[in-house]
Short mmCIF file of C-alpha atoms in Angstrom, two decimals:
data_model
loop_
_atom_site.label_atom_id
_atom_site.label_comp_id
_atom_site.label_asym_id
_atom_site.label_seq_id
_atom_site.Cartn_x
_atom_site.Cartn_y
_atom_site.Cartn_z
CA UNK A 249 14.61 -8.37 -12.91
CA UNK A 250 12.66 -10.84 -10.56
CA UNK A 251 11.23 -7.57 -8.94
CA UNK A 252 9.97 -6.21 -12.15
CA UNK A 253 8.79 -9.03 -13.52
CA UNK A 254 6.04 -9.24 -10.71
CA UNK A 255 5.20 -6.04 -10.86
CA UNK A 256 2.02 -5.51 -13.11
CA UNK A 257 3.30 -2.50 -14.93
CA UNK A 258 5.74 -4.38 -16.36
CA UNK A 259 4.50 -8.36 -16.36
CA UNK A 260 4.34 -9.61 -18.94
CA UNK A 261 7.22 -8.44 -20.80
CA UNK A 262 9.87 -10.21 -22.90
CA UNK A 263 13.16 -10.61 -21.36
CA UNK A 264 15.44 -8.39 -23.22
CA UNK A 265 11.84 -5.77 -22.62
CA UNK A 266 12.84 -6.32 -19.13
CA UNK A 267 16.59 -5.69 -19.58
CA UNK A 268 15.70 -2.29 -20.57
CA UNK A 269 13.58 -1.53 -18.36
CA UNK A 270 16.19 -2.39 -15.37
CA UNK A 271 18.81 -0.69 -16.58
CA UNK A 272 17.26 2.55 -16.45
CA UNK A 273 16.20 2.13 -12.46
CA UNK A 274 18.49 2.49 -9.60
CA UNK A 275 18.36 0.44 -6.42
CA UNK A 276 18.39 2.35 -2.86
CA UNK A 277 17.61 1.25 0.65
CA UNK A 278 16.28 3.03 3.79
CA UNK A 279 16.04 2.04 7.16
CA UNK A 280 12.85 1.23 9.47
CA UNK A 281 11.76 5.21 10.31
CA UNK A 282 13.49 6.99 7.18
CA UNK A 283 11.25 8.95 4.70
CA UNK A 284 11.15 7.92 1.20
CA UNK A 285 9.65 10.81 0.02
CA UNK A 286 7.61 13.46 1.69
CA UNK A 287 4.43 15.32 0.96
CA UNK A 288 4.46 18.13 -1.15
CA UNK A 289 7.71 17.42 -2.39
CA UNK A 290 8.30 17.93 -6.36
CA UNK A 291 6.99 14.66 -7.72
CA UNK A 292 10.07 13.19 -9.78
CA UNK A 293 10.42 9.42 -9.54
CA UNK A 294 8.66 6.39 -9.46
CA UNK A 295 9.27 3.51 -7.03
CA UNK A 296 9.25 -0.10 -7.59
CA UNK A 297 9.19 -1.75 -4.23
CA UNK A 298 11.78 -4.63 -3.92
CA UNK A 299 11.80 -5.71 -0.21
CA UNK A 300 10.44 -4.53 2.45
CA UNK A 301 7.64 -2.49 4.13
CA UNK A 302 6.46 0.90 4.29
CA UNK A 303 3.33 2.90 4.95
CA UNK A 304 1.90 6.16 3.15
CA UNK A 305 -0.01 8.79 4.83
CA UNK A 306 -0.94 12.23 4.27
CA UNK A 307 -0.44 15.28 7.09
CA UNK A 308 -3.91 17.02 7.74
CA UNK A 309 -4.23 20.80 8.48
CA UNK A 310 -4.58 19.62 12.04
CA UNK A 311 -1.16 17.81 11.73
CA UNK A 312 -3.13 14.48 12.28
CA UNK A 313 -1.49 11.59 10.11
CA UNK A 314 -3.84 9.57 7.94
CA UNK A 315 -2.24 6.91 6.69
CA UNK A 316 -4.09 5.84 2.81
CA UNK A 317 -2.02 2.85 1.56
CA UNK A 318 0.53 0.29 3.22
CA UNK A 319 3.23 -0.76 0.58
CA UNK A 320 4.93 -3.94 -0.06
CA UNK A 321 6.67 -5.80 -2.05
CA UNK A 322 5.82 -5.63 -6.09
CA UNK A 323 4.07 -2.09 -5.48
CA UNK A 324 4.25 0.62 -7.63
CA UNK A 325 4.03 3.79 -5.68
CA UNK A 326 5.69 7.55 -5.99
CA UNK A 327 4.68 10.08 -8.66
CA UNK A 328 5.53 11.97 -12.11
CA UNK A 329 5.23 14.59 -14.22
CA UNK A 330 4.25 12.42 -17.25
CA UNK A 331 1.58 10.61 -14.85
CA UNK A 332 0.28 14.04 -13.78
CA UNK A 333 1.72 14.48 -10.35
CA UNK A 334 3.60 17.66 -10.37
CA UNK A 335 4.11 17.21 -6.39
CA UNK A 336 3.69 13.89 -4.25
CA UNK A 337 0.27 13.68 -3.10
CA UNK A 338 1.97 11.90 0.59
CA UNK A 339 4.92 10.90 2.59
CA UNK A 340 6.19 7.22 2.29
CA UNK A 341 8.16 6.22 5.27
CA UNK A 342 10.06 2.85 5.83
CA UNK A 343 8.22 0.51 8.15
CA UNK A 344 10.97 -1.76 7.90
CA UNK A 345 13.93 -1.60 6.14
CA UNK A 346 13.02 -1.48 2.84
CA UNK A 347 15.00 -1.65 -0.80
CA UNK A 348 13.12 -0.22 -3.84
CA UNK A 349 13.88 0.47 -7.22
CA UNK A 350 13.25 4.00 -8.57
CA UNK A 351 13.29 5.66 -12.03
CA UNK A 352 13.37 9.62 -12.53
CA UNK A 353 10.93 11.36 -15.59
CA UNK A 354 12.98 11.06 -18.78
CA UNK A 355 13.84 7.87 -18.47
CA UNK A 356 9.75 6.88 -17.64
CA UNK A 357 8.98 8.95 -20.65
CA UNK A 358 11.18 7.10 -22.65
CA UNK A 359 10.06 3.68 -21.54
CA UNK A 360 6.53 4.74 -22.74
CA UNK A 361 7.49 5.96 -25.98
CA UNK A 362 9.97 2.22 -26.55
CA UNK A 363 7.08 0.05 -24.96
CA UNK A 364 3.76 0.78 -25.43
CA UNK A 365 2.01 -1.95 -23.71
CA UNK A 366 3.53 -0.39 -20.50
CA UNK A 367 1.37 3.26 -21.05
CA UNK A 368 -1.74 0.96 -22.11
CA UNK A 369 -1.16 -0.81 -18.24
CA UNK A 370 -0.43 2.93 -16.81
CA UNK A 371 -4.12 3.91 -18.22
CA UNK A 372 -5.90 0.65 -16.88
CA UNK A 373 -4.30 1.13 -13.39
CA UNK A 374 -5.37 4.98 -13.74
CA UNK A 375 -8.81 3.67 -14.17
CA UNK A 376 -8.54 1.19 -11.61
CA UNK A 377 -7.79 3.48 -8.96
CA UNK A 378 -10.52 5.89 -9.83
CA UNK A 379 -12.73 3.13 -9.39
CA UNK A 380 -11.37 2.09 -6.16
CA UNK A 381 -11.42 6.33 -4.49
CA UNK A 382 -15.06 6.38 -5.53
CA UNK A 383 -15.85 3.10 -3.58
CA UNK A 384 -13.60 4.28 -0.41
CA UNK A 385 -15.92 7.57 -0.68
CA UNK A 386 -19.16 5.51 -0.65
CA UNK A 387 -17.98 2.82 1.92
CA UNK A 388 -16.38 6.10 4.20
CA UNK A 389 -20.03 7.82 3.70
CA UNK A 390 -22.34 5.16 4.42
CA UNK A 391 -20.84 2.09 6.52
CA UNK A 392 -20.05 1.73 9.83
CA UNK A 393 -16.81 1.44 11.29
CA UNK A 394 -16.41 -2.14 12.07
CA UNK A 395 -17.78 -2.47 8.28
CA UNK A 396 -14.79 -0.16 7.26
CA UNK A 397 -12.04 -2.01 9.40
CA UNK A 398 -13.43 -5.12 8.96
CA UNK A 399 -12.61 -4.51 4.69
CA UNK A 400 -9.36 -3.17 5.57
CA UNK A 401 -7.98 -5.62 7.69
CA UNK A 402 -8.84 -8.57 5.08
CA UNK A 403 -7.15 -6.81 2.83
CA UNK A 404 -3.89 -6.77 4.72
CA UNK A 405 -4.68 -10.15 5.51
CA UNK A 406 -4.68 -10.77 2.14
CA UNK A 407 -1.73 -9.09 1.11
CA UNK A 408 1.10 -9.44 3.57
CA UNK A 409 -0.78 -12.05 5.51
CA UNK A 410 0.90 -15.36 6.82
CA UNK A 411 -0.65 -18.77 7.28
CA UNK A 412 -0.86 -18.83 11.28
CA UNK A 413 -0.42 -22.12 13.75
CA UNK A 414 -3.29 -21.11 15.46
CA UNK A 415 -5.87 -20.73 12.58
CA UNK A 416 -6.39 -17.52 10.25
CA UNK A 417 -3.56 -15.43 9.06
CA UNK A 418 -0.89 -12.93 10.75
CA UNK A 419 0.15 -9.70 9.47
CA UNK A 420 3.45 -8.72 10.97
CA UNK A 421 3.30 -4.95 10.31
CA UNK A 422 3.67 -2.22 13.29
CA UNK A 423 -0.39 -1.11 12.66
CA UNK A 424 -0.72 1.26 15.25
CA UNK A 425 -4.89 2.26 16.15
CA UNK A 426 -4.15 5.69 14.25
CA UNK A 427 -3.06 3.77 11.43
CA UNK A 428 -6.16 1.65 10.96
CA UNK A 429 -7.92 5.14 11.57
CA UNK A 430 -6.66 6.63 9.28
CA UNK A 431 -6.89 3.71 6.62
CA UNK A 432 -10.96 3.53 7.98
CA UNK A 433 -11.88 6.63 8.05
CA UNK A 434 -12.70 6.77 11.95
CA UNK A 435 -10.72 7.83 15.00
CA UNK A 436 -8.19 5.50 16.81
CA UNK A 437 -10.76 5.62 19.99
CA UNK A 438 -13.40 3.72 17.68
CA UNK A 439 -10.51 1.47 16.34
CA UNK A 440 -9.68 0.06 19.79
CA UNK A 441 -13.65 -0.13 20.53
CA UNK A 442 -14.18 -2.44 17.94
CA UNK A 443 -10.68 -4.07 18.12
CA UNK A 444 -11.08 -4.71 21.80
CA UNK A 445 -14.57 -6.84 21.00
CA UNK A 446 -13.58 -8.85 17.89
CA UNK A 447 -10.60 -10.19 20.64
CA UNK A 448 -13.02 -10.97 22.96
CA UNK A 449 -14.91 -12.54 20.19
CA UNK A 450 -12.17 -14.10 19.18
CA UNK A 451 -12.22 -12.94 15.63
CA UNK A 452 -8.76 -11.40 15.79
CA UNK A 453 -5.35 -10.90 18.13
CA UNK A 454 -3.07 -8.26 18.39
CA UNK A 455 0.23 -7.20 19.71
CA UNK A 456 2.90 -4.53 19.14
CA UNK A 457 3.83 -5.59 15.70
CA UNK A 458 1.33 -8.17 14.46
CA UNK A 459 -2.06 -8.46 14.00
CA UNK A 460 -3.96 -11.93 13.92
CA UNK A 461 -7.24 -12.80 11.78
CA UNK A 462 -8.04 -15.62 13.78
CA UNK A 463 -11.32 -15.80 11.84
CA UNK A 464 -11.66 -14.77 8.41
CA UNK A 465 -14.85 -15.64 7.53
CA UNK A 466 -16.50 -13.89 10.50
CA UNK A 467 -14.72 -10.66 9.33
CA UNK A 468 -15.55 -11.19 5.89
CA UNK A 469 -19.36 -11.39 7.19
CA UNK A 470 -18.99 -8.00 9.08
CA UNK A 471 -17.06 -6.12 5.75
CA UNK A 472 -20.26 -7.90 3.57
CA UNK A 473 -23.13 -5.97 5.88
CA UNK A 474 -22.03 -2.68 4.43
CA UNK A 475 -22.54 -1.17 0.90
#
């Protein structure tokens, strides 16, 4: 219930709302590693993401992973029939282990037809997203790529970021170069190019499963200079 209620789909809701919402989801785990679901798969349930961490990426032609979105707690992810997804667009794999909620078509259908305030929110965060893939297509097309990770990385910060000793925030997440690549747009060699200066700079830190934004504002400068 405390997992739903801070989930914007369904915020907002009365209690007993709530109540039937949860007792049409089912709770399952997976360990750090595990798939969730994999690309191309038939698209038949929607995830509600309880605890945890977990990264989704889509297999190129080439084989190459690009990884689109990094998934935590409260986020909605997964895909339906009744949302227009007859197959899931990528794979979601634990990055930790990671507990989710999940609801299969009928049930989602049925929800929309009981609560209609919950297909108004599906059609805003349709909207939303839209807007958000047509500014990823501009920003990939015209800025740099220490404009691109720069706007990535403060929004990590800004999601699973942690109020640091030393000054900034830290993101304790496994972000591997090809990650960040494929989240910019760019290739892991630029990545460590740019990485490798903002450390000397001092901007940021790394190690093998954290990521420091010792300065914030300097990054939100760089992001700013593009489009």
């Amino acid at each position: 219930m405390r997992v739903l209620s801070r989930t914007p789909l369904f915020a907002g809701l009365a209690e007993e709302q709530l109540t039937d919402v949860d007792r049409r989801m089912t709770s399952l785990s997976w360990a750090e590693g595990d798939p969730v679901y994999t690309q191309g798969a038939s698209a038949e349930h929607l995830y509600v993401m309880a605890a945890g961490r977990a990264k989704a990426y889509r297999t190129a032609p080439n084989g190459q992973e690009v990884v689109v979105e990094l998934l935590g707690p409260g986020d909605l992810f997964g895909g339906l029939r009744t949302l227009g997804r007859p197959a899931y667009d990528e794979t979601v794999e634990a990055m930790t282990t990671v507990c989710a909620l999940r609801i299969g078509d009928d049930a989602f259908r049925r929800i929309l037809a009981e609560h209609p305030a919950v297909g108004l929110r599906v059609l805003d965060d349709t909207a939303v997203l839209l807007a958000q893939a047509r500014a990823d297509v501009t920003r990939q097309s015209t800025a740099t790529v220490a404009e691109r990770l720069a706007a990535v990385l403060l929004r990590l910060s800004e999601k699973f970021g942690e109020p640091s000793r030393e000054g900034g925030n830290l993101i304790e997440l496994p972000l591997s170069r090809a990650d960040l690549a494929g989240m910019t747009g760019s290739t892991p060699e630029s990545v460590s190019r740019v990485m490798s200066r903002w450390r000397q700079d001092g901007i940021l830190d790394t190690g093998r499963r954290w990521t420091a934004v010792r300065d914030p504002r300097r990054l939100a400068e760089i992001a700013a200079a593009g489009p």
